GROMACS .gro file of C-alpha atoms in nm:
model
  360
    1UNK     CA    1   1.324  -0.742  -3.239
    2UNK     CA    2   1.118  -0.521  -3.417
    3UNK     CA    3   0.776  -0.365  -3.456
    4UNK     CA    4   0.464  -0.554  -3.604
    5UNK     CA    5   0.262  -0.306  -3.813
    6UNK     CA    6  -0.057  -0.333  -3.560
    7UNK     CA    7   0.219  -0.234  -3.271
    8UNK     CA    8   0.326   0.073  -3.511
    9UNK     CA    9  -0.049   0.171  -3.539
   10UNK     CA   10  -0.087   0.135  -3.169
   11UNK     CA   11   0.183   0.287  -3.031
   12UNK     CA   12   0.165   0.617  -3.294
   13UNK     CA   13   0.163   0.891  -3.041
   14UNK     CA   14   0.495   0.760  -2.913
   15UNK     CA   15   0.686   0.688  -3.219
   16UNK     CA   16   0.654   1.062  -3.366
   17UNK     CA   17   0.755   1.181  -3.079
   18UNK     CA   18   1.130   1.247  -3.120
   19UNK     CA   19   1.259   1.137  -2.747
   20UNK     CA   20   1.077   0.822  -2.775
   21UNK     CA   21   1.068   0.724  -3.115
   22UNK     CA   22   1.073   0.359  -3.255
   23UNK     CA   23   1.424   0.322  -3.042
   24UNK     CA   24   1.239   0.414  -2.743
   25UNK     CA   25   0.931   0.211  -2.797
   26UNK     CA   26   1.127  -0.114  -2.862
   27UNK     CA   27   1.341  -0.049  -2.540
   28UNK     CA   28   0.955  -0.018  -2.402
   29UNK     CA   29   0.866  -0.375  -2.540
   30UNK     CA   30   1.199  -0.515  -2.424
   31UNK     CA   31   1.162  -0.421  -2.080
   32UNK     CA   32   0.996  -0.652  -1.760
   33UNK     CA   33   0.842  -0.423  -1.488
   34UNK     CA   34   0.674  -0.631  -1.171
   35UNK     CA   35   0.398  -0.407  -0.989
   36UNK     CA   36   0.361  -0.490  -0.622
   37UNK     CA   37  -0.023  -0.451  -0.537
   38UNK     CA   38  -0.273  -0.426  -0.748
   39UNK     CA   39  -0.465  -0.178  -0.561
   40UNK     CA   40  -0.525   0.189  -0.585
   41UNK     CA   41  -0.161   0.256  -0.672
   42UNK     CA   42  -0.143  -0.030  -0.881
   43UNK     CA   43  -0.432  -0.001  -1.116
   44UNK     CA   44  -0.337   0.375  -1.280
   45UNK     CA   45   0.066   0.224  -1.292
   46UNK     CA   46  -0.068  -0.127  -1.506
   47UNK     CA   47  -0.297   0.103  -1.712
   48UNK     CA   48  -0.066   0.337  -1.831
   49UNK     CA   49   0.252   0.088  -1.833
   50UNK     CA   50   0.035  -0.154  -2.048
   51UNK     CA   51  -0.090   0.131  -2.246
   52UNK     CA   52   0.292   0.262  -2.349
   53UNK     CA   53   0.361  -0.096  -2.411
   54UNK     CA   54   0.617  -0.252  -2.185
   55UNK     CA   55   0.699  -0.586  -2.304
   56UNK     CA   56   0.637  -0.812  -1.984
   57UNK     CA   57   0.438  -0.679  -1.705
   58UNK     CA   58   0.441  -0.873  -1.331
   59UNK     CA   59   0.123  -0.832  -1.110
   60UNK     CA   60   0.186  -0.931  -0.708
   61UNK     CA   61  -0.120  -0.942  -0.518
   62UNK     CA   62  -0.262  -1.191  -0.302
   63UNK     CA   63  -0.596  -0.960  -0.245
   64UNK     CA   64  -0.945  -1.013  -0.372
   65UNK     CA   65  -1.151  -0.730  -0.518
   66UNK     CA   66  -1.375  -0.544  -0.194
   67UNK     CA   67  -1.656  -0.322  -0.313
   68UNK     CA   68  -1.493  -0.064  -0.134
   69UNK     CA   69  -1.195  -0.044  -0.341
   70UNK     CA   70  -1.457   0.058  -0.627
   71UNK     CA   71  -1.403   0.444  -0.476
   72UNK     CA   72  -1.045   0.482  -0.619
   73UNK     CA   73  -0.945   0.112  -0.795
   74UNK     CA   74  -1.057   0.195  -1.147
   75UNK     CA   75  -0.969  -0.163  -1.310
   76UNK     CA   76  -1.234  -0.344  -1.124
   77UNK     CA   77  -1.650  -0.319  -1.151
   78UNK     CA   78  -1.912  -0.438  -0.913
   79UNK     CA   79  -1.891  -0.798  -1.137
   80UNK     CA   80  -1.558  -0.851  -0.982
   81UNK     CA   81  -1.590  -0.845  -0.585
   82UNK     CA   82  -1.428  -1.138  -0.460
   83UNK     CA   83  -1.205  -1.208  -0.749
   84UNK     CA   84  -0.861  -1.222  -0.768
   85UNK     CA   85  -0.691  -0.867  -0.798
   86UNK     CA   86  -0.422  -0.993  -1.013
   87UNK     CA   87  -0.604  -1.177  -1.254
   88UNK     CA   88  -0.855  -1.005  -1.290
   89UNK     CA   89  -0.644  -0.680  -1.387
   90UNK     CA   90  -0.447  -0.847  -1.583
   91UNK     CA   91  -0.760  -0.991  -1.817
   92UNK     CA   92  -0.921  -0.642  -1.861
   93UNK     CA   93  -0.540  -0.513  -1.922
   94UNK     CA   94  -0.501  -0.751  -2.173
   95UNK     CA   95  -0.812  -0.613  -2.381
   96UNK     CA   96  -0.661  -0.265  -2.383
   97UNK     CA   97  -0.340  -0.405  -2.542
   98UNK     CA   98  -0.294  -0.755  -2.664
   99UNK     CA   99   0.075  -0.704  -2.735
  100UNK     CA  100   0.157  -0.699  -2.349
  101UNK     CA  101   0.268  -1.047  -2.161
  102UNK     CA  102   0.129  -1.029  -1.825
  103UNK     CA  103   0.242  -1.278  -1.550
  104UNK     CA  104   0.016  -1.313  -1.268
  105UNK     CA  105   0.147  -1.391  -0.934
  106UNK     CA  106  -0.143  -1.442  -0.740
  107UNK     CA  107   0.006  -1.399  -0.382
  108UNK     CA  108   0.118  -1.161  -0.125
  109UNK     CA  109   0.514  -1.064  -0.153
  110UNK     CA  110   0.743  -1.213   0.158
  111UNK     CA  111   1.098  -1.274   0.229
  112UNK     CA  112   1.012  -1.635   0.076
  113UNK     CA  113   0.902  -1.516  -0.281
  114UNK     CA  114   1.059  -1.191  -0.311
  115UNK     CA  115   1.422  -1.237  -0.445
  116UNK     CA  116   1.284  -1.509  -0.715
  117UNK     CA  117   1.034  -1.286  -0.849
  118UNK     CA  118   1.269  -0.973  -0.843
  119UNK     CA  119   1.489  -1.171  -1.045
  120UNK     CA  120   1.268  -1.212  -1.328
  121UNK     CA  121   1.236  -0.815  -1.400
  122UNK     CA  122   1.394  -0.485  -1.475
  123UNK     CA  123   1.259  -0.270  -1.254
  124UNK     CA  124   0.998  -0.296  -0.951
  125UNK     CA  125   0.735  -0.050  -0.890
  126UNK     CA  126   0.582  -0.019  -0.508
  127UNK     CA  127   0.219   0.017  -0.489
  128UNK     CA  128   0.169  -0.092  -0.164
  129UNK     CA  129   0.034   0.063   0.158
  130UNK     CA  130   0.209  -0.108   0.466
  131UNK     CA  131   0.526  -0.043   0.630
  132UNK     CA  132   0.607  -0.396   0.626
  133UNK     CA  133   0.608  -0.431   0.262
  134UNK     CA  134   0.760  -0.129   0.200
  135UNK     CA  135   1.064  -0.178   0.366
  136UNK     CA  136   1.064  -0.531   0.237
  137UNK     CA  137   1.028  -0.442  -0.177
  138UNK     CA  138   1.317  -0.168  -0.063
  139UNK     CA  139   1.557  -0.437   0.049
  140UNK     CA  140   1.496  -0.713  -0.209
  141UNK     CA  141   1.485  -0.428  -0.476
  142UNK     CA  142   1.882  -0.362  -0.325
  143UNK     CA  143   1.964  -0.730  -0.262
  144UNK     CA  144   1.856  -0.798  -0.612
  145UNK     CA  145   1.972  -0.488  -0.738
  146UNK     CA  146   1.675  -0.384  -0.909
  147UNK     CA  147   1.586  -0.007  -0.959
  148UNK     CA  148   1.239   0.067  -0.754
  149UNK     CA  149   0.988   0.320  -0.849
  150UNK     CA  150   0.836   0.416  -0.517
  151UNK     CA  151   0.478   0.578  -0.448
  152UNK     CA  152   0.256   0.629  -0.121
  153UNK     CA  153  -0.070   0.826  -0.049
  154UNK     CA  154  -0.219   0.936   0.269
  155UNK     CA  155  -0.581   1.164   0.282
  156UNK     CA  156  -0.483   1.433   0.024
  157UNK     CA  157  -0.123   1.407   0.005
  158UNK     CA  158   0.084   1.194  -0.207
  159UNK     CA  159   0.507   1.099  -0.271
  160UNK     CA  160   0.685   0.934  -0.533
  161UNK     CA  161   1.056   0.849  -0.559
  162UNK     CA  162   1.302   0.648  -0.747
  163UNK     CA  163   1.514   0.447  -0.546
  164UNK     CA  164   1.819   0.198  -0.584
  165UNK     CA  165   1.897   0.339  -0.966
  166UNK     CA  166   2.249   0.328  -1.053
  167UNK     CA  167   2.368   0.291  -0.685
  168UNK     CA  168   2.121   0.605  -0.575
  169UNK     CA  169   1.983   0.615  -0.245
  170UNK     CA  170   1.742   0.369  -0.097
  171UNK     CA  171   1.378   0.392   0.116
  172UNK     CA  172   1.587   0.315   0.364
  173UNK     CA  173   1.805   0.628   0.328
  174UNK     CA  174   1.481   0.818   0.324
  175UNK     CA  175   1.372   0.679   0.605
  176UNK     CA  176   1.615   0.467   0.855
  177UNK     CA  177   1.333   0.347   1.099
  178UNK     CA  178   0.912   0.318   1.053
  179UNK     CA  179   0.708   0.569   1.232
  180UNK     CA  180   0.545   0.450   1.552
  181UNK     CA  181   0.290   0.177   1.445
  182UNK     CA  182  -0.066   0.332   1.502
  183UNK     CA  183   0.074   0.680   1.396
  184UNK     CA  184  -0.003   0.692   1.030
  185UNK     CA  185  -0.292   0.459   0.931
  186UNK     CA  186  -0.337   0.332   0.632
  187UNK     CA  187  -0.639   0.431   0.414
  188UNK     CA  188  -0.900   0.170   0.518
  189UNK     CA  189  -0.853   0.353   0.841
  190UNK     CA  190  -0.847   0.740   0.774
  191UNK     CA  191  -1.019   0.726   0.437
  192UNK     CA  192  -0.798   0.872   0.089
  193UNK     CA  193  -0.956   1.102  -0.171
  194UNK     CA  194  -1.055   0.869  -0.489
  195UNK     CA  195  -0.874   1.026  -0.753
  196UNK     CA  196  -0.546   1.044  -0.554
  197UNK     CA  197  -0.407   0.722  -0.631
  198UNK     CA  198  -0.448   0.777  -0.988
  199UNK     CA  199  -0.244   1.108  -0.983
  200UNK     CA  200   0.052   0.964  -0.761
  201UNK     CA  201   0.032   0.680  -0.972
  202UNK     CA  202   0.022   0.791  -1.330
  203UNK     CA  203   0.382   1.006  -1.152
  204UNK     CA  204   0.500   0.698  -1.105
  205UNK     CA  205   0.399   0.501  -1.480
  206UNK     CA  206   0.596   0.843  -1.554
  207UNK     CA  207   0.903   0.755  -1.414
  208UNK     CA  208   0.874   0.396  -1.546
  209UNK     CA  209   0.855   0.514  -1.883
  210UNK     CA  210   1.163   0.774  -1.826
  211UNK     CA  211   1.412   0.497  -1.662
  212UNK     CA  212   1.322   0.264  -1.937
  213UNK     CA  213   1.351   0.486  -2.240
  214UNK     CA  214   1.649   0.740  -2.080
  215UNK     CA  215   1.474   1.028  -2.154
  216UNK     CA  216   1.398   1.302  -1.904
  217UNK     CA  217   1.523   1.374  -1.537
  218UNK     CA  218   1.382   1.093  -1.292
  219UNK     CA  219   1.353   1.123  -0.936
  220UNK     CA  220   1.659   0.984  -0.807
  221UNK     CA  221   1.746   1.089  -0.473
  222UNK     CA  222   1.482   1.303  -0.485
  223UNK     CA  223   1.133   1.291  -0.336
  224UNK     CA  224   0.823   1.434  -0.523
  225UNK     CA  225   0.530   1.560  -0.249
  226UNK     CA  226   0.179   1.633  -0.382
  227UNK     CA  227  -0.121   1.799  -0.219
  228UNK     CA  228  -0.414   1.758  -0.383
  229UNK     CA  229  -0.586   1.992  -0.188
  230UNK     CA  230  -0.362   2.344  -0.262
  231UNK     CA  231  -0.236   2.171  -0.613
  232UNK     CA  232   0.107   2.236  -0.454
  233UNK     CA  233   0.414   2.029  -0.557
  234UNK     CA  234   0.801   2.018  -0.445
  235UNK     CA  235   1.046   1.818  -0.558
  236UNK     CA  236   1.298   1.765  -0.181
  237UNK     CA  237   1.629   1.656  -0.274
  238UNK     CA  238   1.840   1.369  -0.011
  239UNK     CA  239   2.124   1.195   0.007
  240UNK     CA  240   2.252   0.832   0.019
  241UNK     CA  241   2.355   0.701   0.337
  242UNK     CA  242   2.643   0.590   0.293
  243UNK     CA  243   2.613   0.361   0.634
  244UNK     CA  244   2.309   0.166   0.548
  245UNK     CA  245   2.422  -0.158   0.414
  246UNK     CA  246   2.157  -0.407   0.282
  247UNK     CA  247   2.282  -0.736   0.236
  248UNK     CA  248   1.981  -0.953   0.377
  249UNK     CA  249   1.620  -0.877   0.530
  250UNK     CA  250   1.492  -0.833   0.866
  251UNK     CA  251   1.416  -1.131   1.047
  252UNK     CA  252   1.031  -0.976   1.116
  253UNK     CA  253   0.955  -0.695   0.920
  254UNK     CA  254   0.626  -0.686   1.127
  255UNK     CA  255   0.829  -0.659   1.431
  256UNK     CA  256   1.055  -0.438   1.289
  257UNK     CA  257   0.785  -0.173   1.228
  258UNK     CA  258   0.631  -0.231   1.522
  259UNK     CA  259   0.361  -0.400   1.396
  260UNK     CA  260   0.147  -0.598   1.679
  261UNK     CA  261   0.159  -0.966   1.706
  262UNK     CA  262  -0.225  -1.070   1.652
  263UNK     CA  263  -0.138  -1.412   1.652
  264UNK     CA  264  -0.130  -1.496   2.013
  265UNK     CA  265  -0.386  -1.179   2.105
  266UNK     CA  266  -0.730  -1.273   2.216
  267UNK     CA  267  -0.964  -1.174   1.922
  268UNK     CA  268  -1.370  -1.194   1.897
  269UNK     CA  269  -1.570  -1.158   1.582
  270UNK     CA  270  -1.802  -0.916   1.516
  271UNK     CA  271  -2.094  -1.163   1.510
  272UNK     CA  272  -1.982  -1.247   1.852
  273UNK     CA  273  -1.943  -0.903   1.974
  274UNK     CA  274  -2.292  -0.827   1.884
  275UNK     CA  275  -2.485  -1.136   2.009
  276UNK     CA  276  -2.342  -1.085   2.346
  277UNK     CA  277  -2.231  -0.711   2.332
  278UNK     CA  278  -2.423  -0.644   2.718
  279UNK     CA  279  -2.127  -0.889   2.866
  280UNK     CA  280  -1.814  -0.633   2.724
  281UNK     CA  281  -1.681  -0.268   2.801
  282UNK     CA  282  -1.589  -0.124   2.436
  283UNK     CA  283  -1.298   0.102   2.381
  284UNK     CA  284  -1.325   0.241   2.092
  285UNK     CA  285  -0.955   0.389   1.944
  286UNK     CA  286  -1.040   0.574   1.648
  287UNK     CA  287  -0.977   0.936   1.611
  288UNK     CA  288  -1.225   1.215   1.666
  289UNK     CA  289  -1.291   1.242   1.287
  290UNK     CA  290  -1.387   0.897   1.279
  291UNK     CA  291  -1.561   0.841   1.568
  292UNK     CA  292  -1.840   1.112   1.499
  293UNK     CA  293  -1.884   0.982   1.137
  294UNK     CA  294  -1.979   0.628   1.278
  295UNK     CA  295  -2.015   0.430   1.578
  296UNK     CA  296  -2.138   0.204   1.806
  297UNK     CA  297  -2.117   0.387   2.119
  298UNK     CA  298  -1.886   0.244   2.373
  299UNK     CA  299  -1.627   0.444   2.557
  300UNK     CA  300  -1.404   0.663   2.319
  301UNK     CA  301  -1.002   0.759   2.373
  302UNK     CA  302  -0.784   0.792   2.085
  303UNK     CA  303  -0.501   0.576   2.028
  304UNK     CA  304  -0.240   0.875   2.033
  305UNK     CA  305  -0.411   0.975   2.398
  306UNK     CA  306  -0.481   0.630   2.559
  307UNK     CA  307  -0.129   0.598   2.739
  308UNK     CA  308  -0.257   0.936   2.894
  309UNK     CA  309  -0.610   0.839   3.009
  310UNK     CA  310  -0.541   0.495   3.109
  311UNK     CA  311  -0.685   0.574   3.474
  312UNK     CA  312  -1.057   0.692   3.288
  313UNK     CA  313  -1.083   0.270   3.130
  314UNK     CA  314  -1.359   0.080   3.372
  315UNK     CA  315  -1.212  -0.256   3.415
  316UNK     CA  316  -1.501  -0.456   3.544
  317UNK     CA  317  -1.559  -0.680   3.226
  318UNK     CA  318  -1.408  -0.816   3.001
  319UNK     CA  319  -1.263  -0.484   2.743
  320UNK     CA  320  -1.283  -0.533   2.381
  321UNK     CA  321  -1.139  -0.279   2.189
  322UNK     CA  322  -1.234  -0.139   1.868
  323UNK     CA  323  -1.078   0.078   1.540
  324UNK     CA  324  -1.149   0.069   1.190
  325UNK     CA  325  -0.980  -0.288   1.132
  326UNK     CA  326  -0.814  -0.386   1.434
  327UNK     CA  327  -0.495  -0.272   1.340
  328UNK     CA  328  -0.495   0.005   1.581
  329UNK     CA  329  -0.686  -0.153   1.855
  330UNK     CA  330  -0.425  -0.450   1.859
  331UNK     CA  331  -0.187  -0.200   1.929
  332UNK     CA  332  -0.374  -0.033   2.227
  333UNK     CA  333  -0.401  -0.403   2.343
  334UNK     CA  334   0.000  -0.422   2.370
  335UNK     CA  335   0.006  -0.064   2.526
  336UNK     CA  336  -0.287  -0.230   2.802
  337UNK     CA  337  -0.102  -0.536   2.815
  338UNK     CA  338   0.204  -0.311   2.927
  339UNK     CA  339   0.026  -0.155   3.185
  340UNK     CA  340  -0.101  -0.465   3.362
  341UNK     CA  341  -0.476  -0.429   3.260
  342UNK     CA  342  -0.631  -0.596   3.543
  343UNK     CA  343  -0.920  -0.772   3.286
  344UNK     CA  344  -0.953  -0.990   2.985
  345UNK     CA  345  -0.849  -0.789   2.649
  346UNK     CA  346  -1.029  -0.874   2.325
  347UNK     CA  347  -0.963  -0.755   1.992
  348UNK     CA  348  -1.227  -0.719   1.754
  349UNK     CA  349  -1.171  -0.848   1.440
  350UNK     CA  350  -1.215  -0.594   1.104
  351UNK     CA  351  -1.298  -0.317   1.313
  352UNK     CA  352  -1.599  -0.132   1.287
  353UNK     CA  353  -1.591  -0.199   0.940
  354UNK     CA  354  -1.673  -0.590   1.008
  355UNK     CA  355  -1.991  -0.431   1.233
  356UNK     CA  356  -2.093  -0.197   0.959
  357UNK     CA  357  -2.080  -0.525   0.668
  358UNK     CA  358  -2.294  -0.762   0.889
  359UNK     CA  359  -2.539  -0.461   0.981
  360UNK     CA  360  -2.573  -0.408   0.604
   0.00000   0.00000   0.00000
C-alpha cells in the first residue's frame, strides 16, 4: 500500500514531520478506529481522526441530531435536527477527506452488537456519556482485546485515558463500581461548557494518532484531568488490578450501575401533566442551581436530600415527580417506593425539558 499523489498533497503537514513521516501516515491509512457516540465527544475525535487520515473509521450511534446539541456538537447545523447522527457525520466527514472509508452503524451499542463490531477494528474510542455504556465499551474492548481510548466531561472538567493497551489497566481498574446513580448527572441535566468536548476530545484524536503511529508517550495507566476553568492539568498515574478478570459482561449493566428500571414505573407525559396539572402534587428533584434557572413551581427537594425530608412530601394526590429528563426523578421514585409512599407515583417523562419544548 502506498500513497496516491492527492493523499501526499493532503496529508503534507504530516509527512515532513520526521516522527510521522510517510511510514507513519500509511500506518494512519492502514488502521480501523470505531467511535462510540457521535455526540459532543465524538464530533472533535471523527474530525481530527478523518482529518490525519485513518484508513477506516466506525461511527456507533443510534441518536438523532437535537437542536440542543448545536451548543457543543460542531458537525451538525440547524438543517440536520432529526437526522441520523451517524450518517449524517459521516457525509459532511466525507467532504473534508474523500480518502477516508466510513462505516455507519446506525444503532445504539449493547451486549448484542458489541463484540461483532469490536471485531472489525483496531482500536475503540469512548465518546459516550452513561455509566452503562461505559462500563460496557470497557469490557468488550477487554473481551475483544481491543485497546480503548477513553474520554468523559462533566461542567468544566474533563478526563481522558488509554485503557486495555498491551495488557494495561482497564476502566474497570479505575473504577471497580459506578457512583451512586443520581450522583453525577449527565450533561442534559447539569449543563457542560460548549467548547469542552472539543478540548477533551481533540486529547483523545491525540492519543489515537500516538497508539497508531508509536510515537510519543500515551496515557496508559494514567489518567489526564482538565479544568477548563483554572487551565489546570495533571496527569494521575494507577495501577492494574490484578483481580479484575473480564471474561464476559454483566447480565444488566443498567442494574449494575444502579440505573432505575423505567419499564414497569408509572410514567405521564408532559402533555398530560399540563392538561390536568390541578389533579397532581409535583416534586421537583433538581438541584438548587437548576431549579432557580427554570421551573414550574411545585414543591422542591433535591435528589441528594430527599431520603432526609421525606416527612415534608404531602401525600394527598397522586405525586409526580420531576428533573431535567426523568432520569433522576425515576430514581427518587425507587427511593419513595422504598419508603412505602402511601400515594400513586408518576414519573414525568423528559423532564422539564419535555415542558419547556411543548411551551415553546
Amino acid at each position: 500500500m502506498n500513497l496516491t499523489p492527492q493523499e501526499k498533497k493532503q496529508y503534507h503537514r504530516h509527512l515532513i514531520l520526521n516522527q510521522i513521516g510517510e511510514e507513519g501516515q500509511l500506518k494512519l491509512k492502514q488502521a480501523k478506529v470505531l467511535v462510540i457516540g457521535a455526540g459532543g465527544l465524538g464530533c472533535p475525535v471523527l474530525q481530527y481522526l478523518t482529518a490525519a487520515g485513518v484508513g477506516t473509521i466506525g461511527i456507533v450511534d443510534g441518536d438523532t441530531v437535537d437542536q440542543s446539541n448545536l451548543q457543543r456538537q460542531i458537525l451538525y447545523t440547524v438543517d440536520d435536527i432529526g437526522k441520523s447522527k451517524a450518517q449524517t457525520a459521516a457525509n459532511r466527514l466525507s467532504k473534508l477527506n474523500p480518502f477516508v472509508n466510513f462505516k455507519v452503524h446506525q444503532a445504539y451499542l449493547s451486549k448484542e452488537n458489541a463484540l461483532d463490531l469490536f471485531q472489525q477494528y483496531d482500536l475503540i474510542v469512548d465518546g459516550t456519556d452513561n455509566f452503562p455504556t461505559r462500563y460496557l465499551v470497557n469490557d468488550a474492548s477487554v473481551i475483544a482485546n481491543k485497546p480503548l481510548v477513553f474520554g468523559s466531561i462533566y461542567t468544566f472538567q474533563g478526563q481522558v485515558a488509554v485503557f486495555n493497551y498491551e495488557g494495561s489497566a482497564t476502566y474497570r481498574c479505575l473504577y471497580p463500581t459506578p457512583p451512586a446513580a443520581g450522583s453525577v448527572p449527565n450533561c442534559s441535566e447539569i449543563g457542560v461548557l460548549g467548547v469542552l468536548p472539543g478540548i477533551v476530545g481533540s486529547l483523545q484524536a491525540n492519543e489515537v494518532i500516538k497508539l497508531i503511529t508509536g510515537i510519543g508517550a500515551p496515557l496508559v495507566n494514567k489518567l489526564l484531568y482538565f479544568d477548563a476553568l483554572s487551565l489546570q492539568q495533571q496527569v494521575l498515574g494507577f495501577s492494574k488490578n490484578e483481580s479484575i478478570q473480564i471474561t464476559a459482561f454483566e447480565n444488566n449493566y443498567n442494574y449494575f450501575c444502579g440505573v432505575p428500571d423505567t419499564d414497569n414505573m408509572n410514567t405521564i407525559s408532559a402533555n398530560d401533566f399540563l392538561k390536568d396539572k390541578e389533579n397532581y402534587l409535583l416534586l421537583d428533584v433538581r438541584t438548587y442551581d437548576e431549579y432557580e434557572y427554570e421551573n414550574i413551581e411545585g414543591q422542591h427537594i433535591p435528589l441528594d436530600e430527599l431520603e432526609e425530608r421525606l416527612g415534608e412530601i404531602p401525600n394527598h394526590k397522586t405525586l409526580v415527580v420531576m428533573c431535567a429528563s426523568g432520569k433522576r426523578s425515576a430514581k427518587a421514585i425507587e427511593l419513595l417506593l422504598e419508603y412505602n409512599y402511601p400515594k400513586t407515583l408518576m414519573n414525568l417523562e423528559g423532564g422539564i425539558n419535555e415542558i419547556f419544548s411543548i411551551d415553546n
